[in-house]
Tab-separated table of C-alpha atoms and ligand atoms in Angstrom:
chain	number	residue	atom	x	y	z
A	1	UNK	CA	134.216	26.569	-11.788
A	2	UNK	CA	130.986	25.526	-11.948
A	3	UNK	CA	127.455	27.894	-11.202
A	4	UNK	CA	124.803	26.130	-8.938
A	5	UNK	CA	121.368	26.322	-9.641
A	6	UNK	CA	120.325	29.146	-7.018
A	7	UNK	CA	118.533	27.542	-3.635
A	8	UNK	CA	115.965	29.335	-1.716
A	9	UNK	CA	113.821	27.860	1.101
A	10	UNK	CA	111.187	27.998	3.512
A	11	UNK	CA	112.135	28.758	7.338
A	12	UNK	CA	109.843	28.266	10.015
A	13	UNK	CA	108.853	26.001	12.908
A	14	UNK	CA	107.143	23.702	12.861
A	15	UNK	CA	107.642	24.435	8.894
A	16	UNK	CA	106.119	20.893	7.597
A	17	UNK	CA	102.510	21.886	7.115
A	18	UNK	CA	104.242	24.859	4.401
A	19	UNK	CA	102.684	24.745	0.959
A	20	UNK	CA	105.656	27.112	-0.393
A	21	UNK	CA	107.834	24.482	-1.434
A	22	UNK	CA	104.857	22.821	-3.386
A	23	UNK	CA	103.900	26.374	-5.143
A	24	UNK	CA	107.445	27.036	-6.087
A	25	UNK	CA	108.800	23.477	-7.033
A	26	UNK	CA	105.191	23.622	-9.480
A	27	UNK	CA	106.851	27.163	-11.006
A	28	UNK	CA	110.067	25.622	-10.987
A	29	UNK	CA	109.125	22.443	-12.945
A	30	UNK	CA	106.450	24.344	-15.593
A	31	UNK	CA	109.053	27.188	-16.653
A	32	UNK	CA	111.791	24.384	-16.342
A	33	UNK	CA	113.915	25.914	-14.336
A	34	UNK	CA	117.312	25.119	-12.427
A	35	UNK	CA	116.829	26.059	-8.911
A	36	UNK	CA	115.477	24.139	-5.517
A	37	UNK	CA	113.224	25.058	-2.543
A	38	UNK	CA	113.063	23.699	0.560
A	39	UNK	CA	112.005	23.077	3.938
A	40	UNK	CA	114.072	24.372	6.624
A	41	UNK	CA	112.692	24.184	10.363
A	42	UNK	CA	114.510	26.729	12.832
A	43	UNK	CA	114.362	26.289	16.539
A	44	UNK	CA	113.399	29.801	17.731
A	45	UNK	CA	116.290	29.239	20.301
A	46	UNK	CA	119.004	29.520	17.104
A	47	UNK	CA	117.534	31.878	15.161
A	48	UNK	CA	118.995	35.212	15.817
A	49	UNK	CA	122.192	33.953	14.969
A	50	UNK	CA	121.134	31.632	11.966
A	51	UNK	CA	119.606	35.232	10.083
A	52	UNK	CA	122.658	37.117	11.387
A	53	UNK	CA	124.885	34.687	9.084
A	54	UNK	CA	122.097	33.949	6.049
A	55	UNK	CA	124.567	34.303	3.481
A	56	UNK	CA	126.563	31.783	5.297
A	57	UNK	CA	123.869	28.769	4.158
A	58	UNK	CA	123.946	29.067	0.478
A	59	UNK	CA	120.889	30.406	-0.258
A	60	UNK	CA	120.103	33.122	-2.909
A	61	UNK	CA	116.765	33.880	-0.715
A	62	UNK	CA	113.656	32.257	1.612
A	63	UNK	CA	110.233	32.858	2.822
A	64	UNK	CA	109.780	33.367	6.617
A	65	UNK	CA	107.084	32.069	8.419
A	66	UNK	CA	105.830	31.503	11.917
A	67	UNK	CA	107.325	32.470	14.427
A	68	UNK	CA	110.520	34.123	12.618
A	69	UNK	CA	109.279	37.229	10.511
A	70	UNK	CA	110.328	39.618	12.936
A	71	UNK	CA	113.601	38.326	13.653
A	72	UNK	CA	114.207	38.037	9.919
A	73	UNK	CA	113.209	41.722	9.785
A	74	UNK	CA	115.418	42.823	12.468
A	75	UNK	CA	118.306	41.375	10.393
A	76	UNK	CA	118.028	42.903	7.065
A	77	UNK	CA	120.045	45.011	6.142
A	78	UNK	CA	117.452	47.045	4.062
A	79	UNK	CA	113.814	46.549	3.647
A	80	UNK	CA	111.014	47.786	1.378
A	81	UNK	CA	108.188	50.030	2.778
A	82	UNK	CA	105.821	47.276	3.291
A	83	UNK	CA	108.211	45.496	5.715
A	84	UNK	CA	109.215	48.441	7.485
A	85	UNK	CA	105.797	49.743	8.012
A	86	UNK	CA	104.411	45.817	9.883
A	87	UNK	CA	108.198	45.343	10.826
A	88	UNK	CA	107.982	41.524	9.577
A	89	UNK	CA	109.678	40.247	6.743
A	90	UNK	CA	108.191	36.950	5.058
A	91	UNK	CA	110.705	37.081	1.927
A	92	UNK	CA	114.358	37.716	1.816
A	93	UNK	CA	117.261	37.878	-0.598
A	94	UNK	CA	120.727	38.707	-1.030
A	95	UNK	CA	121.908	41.678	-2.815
A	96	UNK	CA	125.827	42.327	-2.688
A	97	UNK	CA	126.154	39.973	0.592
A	98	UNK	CA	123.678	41.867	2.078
A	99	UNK	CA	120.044	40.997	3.332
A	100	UNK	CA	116.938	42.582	1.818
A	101	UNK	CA	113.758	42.049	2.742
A	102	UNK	CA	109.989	42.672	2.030
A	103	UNK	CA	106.395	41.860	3.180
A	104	UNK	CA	104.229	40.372	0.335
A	105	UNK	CA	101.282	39.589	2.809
A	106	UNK	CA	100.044	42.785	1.616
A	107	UNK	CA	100.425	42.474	-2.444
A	108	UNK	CA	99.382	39.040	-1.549
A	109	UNK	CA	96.267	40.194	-0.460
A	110	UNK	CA	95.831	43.001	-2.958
A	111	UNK	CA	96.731	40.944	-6.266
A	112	UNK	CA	94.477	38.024	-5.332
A	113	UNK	CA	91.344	40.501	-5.382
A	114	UNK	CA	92.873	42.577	-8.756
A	115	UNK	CA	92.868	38.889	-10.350
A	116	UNK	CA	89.650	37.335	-8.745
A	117	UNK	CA	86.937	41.053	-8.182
A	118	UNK	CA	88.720	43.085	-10.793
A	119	UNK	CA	87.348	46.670	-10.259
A	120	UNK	CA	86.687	45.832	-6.656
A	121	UNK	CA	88.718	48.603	-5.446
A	122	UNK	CA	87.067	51.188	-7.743
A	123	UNK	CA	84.915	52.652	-4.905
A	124	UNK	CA	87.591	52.541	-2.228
A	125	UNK	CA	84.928	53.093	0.878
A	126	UNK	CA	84.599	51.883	3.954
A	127	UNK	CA	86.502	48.788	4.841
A	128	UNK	CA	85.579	46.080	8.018
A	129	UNK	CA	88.234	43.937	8.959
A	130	UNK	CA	87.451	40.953	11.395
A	131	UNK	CA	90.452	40.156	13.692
A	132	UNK	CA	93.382	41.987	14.802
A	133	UNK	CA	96.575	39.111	14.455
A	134	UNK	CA	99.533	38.818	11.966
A	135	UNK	CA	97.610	38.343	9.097
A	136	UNK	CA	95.416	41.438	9.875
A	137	UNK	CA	98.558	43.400	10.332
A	138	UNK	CA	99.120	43.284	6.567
A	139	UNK	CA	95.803	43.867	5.401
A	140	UNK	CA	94.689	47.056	7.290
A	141	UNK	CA	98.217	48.529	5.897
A	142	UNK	CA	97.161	47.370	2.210
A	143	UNK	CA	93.448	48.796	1.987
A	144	UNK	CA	94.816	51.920	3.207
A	145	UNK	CA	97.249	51.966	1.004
A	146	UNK	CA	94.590	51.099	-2.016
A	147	UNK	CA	92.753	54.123	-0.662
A	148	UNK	CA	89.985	51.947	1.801
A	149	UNK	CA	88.798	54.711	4.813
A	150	UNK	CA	87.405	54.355	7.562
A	151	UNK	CA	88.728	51.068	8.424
A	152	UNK	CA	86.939	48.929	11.032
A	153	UNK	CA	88.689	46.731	12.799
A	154	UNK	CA	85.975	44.444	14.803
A	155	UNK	CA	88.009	42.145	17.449
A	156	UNK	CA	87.183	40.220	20.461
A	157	UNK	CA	89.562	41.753	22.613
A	158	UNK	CA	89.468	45.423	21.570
A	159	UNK	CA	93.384	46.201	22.797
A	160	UNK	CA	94.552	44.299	20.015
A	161	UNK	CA	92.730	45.868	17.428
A	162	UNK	CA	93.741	49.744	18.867
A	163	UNK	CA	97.588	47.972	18.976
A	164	UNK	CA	97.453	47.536	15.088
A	165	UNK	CA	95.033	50.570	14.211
A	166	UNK	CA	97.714	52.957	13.696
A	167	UNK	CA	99.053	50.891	10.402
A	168	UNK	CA	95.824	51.955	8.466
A	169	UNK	CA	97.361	55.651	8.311
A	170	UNK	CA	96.393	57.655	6.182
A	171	UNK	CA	92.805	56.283	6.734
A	172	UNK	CA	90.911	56.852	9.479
A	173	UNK	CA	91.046	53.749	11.141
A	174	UNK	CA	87.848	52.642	14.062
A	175	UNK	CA	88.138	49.832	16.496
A	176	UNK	CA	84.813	47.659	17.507
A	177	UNK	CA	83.536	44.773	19.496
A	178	UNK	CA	81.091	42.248	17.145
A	179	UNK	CA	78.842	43.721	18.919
A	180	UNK	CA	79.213	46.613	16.668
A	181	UNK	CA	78.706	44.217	13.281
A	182	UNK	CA	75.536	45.622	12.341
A	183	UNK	CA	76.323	49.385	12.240
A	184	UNK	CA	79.679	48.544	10.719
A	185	UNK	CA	78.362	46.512	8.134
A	186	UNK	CA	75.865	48.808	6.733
A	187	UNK	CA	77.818	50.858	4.171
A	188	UNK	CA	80.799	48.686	3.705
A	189	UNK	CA	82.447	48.211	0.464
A	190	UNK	CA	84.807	45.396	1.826
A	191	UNK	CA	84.522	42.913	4.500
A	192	UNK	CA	87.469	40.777	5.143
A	193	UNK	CA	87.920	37.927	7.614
A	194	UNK	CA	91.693	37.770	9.230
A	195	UNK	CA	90.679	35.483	11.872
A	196	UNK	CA	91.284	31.360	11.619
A	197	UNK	CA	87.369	30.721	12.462
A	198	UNK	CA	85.826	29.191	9.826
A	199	UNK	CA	88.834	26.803	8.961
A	200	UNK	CA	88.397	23.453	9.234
A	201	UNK	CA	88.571	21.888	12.637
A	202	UNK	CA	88.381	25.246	14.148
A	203	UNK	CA	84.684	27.196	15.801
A	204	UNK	CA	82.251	28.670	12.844
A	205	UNK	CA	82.681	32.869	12.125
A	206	UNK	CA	78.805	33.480	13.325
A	207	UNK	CA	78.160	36.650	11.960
A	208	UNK	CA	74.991	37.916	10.504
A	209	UNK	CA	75.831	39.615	6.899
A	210	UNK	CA	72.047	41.355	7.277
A	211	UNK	CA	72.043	45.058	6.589
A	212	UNK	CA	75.405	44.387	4.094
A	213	UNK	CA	75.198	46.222	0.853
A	214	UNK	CA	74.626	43.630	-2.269
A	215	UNK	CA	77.585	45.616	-4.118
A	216	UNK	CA	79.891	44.625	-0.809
A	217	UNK	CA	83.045	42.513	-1.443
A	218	UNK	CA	83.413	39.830	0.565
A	219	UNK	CA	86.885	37.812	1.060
A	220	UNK	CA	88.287	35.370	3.691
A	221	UNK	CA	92.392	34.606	4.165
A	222	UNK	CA	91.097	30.875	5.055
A	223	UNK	CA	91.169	28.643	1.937
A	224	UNK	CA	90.230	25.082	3.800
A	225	UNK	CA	87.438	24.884	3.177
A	226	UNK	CA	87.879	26.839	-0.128
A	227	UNK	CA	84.198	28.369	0.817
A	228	UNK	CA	83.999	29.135	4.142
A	229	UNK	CA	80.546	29.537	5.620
A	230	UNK	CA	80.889	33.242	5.563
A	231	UNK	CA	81.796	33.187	1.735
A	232	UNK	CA	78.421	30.949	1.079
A	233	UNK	CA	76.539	33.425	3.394
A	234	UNK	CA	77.444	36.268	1.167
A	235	UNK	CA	77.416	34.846	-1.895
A	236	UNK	CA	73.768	33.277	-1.629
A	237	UNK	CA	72.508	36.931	-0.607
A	238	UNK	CA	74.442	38.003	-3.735
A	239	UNK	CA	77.787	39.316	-2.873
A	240	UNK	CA	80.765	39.302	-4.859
A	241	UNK	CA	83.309	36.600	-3.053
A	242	UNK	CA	86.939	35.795	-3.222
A	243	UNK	CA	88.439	32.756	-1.299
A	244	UNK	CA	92.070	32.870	0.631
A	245	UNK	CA	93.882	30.552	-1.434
A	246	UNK	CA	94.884	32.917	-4.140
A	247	UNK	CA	96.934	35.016	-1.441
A	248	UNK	CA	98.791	32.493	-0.971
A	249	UNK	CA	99.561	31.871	-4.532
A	250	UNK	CA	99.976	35.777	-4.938
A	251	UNK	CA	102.312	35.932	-1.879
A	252	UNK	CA	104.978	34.353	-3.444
A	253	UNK	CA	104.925	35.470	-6.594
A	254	UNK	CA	107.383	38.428	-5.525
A	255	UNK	CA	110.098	35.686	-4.138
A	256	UNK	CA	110.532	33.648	-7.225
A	257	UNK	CA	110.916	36.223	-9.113
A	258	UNK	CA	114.050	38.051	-6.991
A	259	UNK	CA	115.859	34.027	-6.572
A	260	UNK	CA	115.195	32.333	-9.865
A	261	UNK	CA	114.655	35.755	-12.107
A	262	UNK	CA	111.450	34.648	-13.722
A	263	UNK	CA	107.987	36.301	-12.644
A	264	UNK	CA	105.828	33.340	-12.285
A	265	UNK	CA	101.879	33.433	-12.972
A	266	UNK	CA	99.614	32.372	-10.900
A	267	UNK	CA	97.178	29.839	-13.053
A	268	UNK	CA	94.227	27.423	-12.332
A	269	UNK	CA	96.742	24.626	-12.650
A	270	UNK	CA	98.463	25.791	-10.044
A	271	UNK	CA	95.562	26.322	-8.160
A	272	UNK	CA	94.044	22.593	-8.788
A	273	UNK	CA	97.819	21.873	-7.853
A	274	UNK	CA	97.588	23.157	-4.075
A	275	UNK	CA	94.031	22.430	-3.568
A	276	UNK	CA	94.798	18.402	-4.801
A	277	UNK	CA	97.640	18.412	-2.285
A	278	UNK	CA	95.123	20.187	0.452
A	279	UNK	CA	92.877	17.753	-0.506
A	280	UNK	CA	90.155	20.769	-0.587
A	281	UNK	CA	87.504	20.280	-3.127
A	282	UNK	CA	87.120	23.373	-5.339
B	301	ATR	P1	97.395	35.364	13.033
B	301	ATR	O1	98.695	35.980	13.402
B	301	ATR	O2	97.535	34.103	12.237
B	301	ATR	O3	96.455	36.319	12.383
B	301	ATR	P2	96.533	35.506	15.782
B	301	ATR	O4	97.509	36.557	16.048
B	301	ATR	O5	96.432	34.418	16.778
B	301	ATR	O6	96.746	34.802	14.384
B	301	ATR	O7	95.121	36.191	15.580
B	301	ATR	C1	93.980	35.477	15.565
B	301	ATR	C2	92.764	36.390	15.411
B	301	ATR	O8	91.609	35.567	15.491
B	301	ATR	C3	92.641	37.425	16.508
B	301	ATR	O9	92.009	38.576	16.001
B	301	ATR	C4	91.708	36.723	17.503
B	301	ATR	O10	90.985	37.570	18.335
B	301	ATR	P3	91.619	38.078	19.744
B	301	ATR	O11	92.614	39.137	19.395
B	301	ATR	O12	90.454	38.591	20.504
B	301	ATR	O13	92.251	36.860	20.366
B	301	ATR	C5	90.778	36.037	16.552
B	301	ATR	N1	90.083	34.920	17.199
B	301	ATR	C6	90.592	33.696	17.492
B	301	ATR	N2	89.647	32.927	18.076
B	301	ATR	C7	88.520	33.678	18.162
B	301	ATR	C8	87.174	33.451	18.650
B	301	ATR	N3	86.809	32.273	19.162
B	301	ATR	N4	86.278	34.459	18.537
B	301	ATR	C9	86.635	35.653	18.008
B	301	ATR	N5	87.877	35.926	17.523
B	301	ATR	C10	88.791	34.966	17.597
């Protein structure tokens, strides 16, 4: 009997604008591993049923994306806090037939600004987070659980941002209009943009960064452009500034490690790698 070289995959829809299989197939090749990862686009329509027999498709584990996280929640088995506390799984595995899960939005998040701001959690004050979506989801529950409080969640529509306000627990977590920037802004030690403006081809993130303290991180999930025109903003009035890309790198660090049993690092040749293919100029 022969041992095939363990398959995981990315499952989604539409799935083909993924970078996962190009971050894992770069890990993959550099530690010269056995193993694939692929594409796999799920019509929503199937995809109770297609989670309900995962270790029917002969694969040791996946990333979930857009618009299946839930559903591949709802079918583990087991999950780790992370993914019970957002109820979203974006990595899965097998253990004993049966289907774990996790969320690594949220070490995503954290472990890009441990690599990039080291230290920048050392005075774990007040927090702002712009936007109130999936992504946000994952990043209120990760600066609370790094010790951030209060949390400010500033959103257009304010019903969105009370939904997710109770996942910043134990923090005390605020809700706000923009029109509440200023006041907000004033003694924050993080600011964090959640929101798709700024990206290219979508509307600019118009915010004015005046009355932010100089010793103020500021971070953004979009990576295209690399620099967004907040992260220029607040670096030319002399914050410290982390771009998006690296949570994506840091994301899937977790996965590999669980399918192919090797914890991958996340390098600048990896990096150059994904930005080459993005065609983003660093
Ligand atoms: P995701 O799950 O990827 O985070 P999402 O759920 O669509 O995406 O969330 C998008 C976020 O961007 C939301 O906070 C949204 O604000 P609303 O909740 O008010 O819709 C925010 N957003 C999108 N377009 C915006 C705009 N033109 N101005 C302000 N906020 C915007």
């Amino acid at each position: 009997m022969t041992t095939s070289a363990p398959r995981a995959a990315v499952i989604g829809w539409p799935i083909a604008q993924s970078r996962s299989p190009l971050i894992h197939g770069t890990w993959l090749k550099t530690l010269g591993l056995a193993g694939s990862y692929d594409r796999i686009a799920l019509d929503p329509a199937g995809a109770v049923d297609w989670f309900a027999r995962f270790a029917d498709h002969g694969l040791v584990g996946a990333n979930v994306t857009v618009p299946h996280k839930e559903t591949a929640f709802a079918a583990c088995a087991d999950v780790e806090p992370a993914a019970a506390a957002l109820g979203a799984c974006n990595t899965l595995w097998l253990e004993g037939g049966r289907l774990r899960g996790t969320n690594t939005d949220t070490v995503g998040f954290l472990a890009n600004l441990d690599e990039r701001a080291p230290g920048w959690d050392a005075a774990a004050g007040p927090a702002v987070v712009l936007g109130a979506g999936g992504a946000a989801r994952a990043i209120v529950w990760a600066l609370a659980r790094r010790g951030f409080s209060p949390i400010r969640i500033v959103n257009r529509t304010l019903a969105r941002a009370e939904a997710i306000a109770p996942l910043g627990k134990p923090a005390v977590v605020t809700v706000h209009g923009y029109e509440d920037l200023p006041k907000v802004l004033a003694d924050a030690a993080v600011l964090v943009n959640t929101t798709a403006l700024g990206m290219a081809g979508k509307a600019e993130l118009a915010i004015d960064l005046a009355g932010l303290p100089e010793a103020a991180l500021v971070t953004d999930i979009v990576y295209v452009p690399l620099e967004t025109a907040l992260l220029a903003a607040a670096r030319k009035r002399g914050n410290r500034t982390v771009d998006g890309l690296g949570m994506l790198l840091h994301q899937a660090v977790p996965g590999f490690e669980r399918w192919f049993g090797v914890r991958p690092v996340v390098t600048e040749a990896l990096r150059r790698v994904i930005l080459e293919d993005l065609g983003v100029t660093a």
